[in-house]
Short mmCIF file of C-alpha atoms and ligand atoms in Angstrom, two decimals:
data_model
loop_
_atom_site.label_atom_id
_atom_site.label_comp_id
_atom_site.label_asym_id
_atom_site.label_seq_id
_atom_site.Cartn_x
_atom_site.Cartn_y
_atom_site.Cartn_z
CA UNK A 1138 80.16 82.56 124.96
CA UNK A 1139 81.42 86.13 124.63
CA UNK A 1140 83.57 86.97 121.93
CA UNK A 1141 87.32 88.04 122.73
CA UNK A 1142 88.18 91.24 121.39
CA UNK A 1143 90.97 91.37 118.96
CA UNK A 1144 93.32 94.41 117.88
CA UNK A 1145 95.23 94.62 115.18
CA UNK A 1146 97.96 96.88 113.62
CA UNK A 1147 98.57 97.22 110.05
CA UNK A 1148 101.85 98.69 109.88
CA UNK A 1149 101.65 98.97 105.84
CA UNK A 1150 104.86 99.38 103.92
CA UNK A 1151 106.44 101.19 107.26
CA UNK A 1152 109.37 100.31 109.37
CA UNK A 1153 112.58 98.87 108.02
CA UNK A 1154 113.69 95.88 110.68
CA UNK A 1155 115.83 97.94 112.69
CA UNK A 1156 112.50 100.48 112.96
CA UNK A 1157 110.35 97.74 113.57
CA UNK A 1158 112.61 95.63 116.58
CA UNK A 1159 112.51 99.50 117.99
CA UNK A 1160 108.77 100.28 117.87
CA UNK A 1161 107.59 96.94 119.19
CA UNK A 1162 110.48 97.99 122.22
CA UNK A 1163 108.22 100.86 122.54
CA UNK A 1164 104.69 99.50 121.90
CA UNK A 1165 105.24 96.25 124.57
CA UNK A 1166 104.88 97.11 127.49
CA UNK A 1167 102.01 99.62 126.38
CA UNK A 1168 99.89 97.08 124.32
CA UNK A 1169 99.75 94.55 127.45
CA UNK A 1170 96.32 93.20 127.89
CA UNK A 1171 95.01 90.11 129.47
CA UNK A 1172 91.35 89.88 127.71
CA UNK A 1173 92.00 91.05 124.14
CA UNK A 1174 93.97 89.99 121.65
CA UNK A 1175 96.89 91.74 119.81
CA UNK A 1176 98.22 91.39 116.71
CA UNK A 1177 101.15 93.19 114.99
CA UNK A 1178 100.57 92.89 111.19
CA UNK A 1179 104.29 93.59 109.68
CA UNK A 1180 106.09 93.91 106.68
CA UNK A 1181 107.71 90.49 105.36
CA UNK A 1182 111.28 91.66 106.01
CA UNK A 1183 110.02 92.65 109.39
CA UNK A 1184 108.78 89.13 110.27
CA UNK A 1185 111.89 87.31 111.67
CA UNK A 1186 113.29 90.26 114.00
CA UNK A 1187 109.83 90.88 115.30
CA UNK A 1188 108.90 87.41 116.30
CA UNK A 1189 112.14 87.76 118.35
CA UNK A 1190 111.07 90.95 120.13
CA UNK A 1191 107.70 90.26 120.78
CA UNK A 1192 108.94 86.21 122.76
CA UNK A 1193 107.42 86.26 126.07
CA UNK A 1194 104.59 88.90 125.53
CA UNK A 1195 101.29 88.89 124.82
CA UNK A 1196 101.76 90.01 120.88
CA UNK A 1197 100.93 87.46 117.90
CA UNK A 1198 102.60 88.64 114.72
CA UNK A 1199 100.71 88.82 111.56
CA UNK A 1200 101.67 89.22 107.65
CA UNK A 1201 99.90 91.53 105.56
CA UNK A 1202 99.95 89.58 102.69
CA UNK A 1203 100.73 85.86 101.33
CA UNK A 1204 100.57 84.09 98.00
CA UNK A 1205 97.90 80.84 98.06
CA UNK A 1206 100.79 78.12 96.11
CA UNK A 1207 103.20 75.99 98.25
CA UNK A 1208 106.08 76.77 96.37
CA UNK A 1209 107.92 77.10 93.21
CA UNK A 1210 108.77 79.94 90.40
CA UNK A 1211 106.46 82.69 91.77
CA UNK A 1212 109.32 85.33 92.15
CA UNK A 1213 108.62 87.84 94.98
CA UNK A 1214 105.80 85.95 96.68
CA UNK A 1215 105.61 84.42 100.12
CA UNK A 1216 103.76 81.17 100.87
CA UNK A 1217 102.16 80.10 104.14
CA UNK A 1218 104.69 77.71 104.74
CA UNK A 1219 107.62 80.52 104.96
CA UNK A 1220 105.19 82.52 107.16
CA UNK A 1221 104.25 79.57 109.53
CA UNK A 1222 107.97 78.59 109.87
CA UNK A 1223 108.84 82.19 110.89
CA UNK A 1224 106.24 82.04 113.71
CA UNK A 1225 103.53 84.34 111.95
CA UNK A 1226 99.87 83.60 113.51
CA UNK A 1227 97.47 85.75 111.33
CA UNK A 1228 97.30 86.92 107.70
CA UNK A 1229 95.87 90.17 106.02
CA UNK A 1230 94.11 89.17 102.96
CA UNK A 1231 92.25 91.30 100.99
CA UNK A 1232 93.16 94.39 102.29
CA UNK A 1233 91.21 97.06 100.25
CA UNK A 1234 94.85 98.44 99.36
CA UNK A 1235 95.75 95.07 97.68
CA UNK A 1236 92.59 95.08 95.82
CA UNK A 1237 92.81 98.50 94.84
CA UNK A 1238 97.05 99.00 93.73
CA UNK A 1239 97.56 95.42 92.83
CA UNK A 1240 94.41 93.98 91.57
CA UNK A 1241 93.52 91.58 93.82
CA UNK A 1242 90.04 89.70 92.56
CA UNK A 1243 88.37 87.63 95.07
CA UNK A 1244 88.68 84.82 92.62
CA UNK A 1245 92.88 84.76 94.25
CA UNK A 1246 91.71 85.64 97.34
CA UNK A 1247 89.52 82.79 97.45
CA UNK A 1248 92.64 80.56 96.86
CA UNK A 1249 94.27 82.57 99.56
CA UNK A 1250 91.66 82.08 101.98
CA UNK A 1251 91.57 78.32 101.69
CA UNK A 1252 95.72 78.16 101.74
CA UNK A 1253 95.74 79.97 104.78
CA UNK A 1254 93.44 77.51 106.40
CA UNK A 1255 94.71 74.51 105.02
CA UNK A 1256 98.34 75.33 106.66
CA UNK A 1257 96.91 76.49 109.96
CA UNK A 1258 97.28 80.01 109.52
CA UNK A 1259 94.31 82.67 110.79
CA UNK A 1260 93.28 84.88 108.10
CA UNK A 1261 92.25 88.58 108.69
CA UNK A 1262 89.79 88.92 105.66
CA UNK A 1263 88.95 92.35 104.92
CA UNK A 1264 86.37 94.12 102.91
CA UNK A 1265 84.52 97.55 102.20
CA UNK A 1266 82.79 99.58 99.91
CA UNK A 1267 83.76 103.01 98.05
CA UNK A 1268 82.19 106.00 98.80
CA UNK A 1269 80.67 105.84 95.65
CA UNK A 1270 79.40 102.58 96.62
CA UNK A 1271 77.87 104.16 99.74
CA UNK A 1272 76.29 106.98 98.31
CA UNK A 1273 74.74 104.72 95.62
CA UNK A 1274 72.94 102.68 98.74
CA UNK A 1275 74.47 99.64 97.92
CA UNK A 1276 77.57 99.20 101.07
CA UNK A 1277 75.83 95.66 101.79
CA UNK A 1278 75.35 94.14 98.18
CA UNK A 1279 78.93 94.71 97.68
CA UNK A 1280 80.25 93.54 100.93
CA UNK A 1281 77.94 90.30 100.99
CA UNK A 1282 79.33 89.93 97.25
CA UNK A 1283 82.61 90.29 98.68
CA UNK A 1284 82.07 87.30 101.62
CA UNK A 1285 80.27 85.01 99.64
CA UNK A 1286 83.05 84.99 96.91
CA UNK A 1287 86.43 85.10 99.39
CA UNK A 1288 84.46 81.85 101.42
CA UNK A 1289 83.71 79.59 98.85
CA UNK A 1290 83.79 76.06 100.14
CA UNK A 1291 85.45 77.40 103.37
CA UNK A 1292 83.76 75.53 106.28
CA UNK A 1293 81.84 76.60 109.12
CA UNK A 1294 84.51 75.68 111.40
CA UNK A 1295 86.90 77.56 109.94
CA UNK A 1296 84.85 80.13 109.04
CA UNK A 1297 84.01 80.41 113.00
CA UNK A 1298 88.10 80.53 113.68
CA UNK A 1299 88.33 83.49 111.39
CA UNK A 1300 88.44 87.35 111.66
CA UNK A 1301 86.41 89.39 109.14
CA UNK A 1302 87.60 93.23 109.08
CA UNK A 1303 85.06 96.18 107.63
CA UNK A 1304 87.16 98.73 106.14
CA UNK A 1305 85.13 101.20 104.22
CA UNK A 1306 88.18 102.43 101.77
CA UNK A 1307 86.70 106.37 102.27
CA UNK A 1308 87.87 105.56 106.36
CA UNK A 1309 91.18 104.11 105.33
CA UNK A 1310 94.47 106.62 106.23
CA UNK A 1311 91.69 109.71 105.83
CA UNK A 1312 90.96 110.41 109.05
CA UNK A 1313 87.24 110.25 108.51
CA UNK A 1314 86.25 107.30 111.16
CA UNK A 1315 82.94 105.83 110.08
CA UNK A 1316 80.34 106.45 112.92
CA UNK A 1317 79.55 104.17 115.79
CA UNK A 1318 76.49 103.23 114.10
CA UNK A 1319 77.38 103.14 110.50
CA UNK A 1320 80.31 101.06 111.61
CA UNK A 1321 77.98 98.61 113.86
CA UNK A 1322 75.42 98.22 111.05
CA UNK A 1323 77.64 96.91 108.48
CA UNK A 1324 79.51 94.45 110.49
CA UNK A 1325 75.93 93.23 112.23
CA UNK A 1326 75.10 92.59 108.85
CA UNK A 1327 77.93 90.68 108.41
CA UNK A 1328 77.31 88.57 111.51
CA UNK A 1329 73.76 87.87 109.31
CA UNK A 1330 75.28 87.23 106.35
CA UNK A 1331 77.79 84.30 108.20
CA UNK A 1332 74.11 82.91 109.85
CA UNK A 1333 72.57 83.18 106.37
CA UNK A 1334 75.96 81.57 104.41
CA UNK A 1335 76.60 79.21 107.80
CA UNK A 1336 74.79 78.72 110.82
CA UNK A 1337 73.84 81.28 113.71
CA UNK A 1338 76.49 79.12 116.21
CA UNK A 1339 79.29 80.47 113.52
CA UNK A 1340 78.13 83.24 113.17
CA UNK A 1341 78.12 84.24 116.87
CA UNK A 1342 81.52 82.28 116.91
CA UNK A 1343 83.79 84.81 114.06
CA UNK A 1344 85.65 88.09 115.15
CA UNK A 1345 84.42 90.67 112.77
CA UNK A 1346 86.96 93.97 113.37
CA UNK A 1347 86.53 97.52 112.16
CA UNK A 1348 89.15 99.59 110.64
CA UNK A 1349 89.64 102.98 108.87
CA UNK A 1350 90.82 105.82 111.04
CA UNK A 1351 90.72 103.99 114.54
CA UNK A 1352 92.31 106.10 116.77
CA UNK A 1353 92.38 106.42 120.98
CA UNK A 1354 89.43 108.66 121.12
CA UNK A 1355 86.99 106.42 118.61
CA UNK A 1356 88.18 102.60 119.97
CA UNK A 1357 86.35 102.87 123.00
CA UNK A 1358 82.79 103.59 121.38
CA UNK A 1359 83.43 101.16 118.01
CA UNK A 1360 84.87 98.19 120.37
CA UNK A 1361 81.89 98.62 122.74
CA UNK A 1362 79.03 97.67 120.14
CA UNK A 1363 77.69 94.47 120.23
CA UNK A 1364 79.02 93.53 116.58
CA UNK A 1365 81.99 94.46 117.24
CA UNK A 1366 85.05 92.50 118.43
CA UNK A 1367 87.60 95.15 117.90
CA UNK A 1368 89.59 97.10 115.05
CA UNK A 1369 92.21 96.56 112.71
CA UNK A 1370 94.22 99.71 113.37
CA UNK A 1371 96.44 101.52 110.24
CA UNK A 1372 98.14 104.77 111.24
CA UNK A 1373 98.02 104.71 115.10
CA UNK A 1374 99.31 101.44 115.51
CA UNK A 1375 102.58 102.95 114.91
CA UNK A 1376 102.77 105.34 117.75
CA UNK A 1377 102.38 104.82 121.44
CA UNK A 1378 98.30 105.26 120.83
CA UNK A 1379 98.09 102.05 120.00
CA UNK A 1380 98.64 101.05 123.67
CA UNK A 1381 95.38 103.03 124.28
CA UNK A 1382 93.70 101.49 122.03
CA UNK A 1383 94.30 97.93 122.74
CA UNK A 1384 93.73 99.61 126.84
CA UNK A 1385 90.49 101.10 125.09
P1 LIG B 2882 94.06 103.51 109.04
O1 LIG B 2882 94.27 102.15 108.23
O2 LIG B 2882 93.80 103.15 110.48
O3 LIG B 2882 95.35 104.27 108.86
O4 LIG B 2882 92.90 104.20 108.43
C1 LIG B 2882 93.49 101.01 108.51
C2 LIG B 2882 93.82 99.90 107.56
O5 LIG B 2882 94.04 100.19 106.37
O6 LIG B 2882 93.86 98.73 107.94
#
């Protein structure tokens, strides 16, 4: 069965909720698609208005972010419980960013991970290498180190619900899109890495996304390799090119 493509905007720390009920005013009618998926990723004070202004379209909202405990004295964290009751679908975890500026290990997002399934929430996983990491030759040791530590004892099942996004960090908010083919190679050898870990059934079955730089001119080439099944969209997914590139 052919994957469904999936788009995704990661608005970042952008948009105040008065911004954000504007933009997705903007971005409806222009991100309407009937065969691929589309996500708006938003800030946690952003949640509540948007679900409101995206009711009756074709836009799932996502967080960017979400701590793995139920509940309790973890000041300034959000659980999957707050996210689920405000009618978030997907969650960001991982996002090189996190890693990066607040030291996310995939030891937490393991935990993460596993929370987000247990509640019922879809997780956006991301991972990448440096461009140290690429120039050294090892892009592939890292991600598949990345993988096999954020999926510890996750299922196949769940694994196959999931969406994996490649974000080499030297793509992220640069403007320097990895090729077409550098792009496709990594996330095919995801797809092997999920038959290796799992079984080739899953790993037809999971959504792996590329990000880093997507704009309207580079969607149409990335989303069209077989590997694939979309992008996870930074920068332009706050202006009306996002509608082009959900339309790629
Ligand atoms: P960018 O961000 O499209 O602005 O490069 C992508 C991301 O960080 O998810």
């Amino acid at each position: 069965m052919a994957r469904r493509k999936i788009v995704a905007g990661n608005w970042k720390m952008n948009m105040t909720p008065s911004e954000a009920v504007k933009l997705v005013e903007e971005l409806k009618p222009l991100v309407a698609s009937e065969t691929v998926d589309v996500v708006f990723c938003v800030p946690a004070i952003d949640i509540v208005p948007v679900v409101e202004a995206v009711k009756g379209t074709n836009i799932a909202v996502g967080a960017e972010n979400m701590y793995f405990e139920d509940k309790g004295a973890f000041t300034g964290e959000i659980s999957a419980d707050m996210l689920l009751d405000a009618g978030v679908k997907y969650v960001i975890l991982g996002h090189s960013e996190r890693r990066d500026y607040f030291k996310e290990d995939d030891v937490l997002l393991n935990k993460k991970v596993k929370k987000a399934f247990e509640k019922g929430l879809t997780p956006i996983l991301c991972c990448g290498e440096s461009l140290e990491q690429r120039e050294m030759g090892v892009t592939m040791d890292w991600i598949r180190l990345q993988i096999k530590s954020d999926l510890v004892d996750v299922t196949a099942e769940q694994v196959a619900s999931m969406v994996i996004a490649y974000e080499p960090i030297w793509a992220i908010g640069t403007g320097k899109t990895a090729t077409t083919e550098q792009a496709q190679e990594v996330c095919k050898g995801i797809r092997e890495l999920i038959a290796e870990m799992y079984d080739e059934a899953t790993a037809e079955a999971v959504r792996i996304q590329y990000g880093g730089s997507v704009n309207a001119a580079t969607a149409a080439d990335l989303f069209s390799q077989p590997d694939i099944d979309g992008g996870l969209v930074g920068g332009a997914a706050l202006k009306p090119d996002f509608g082009k590139i959900v339309n790629y």
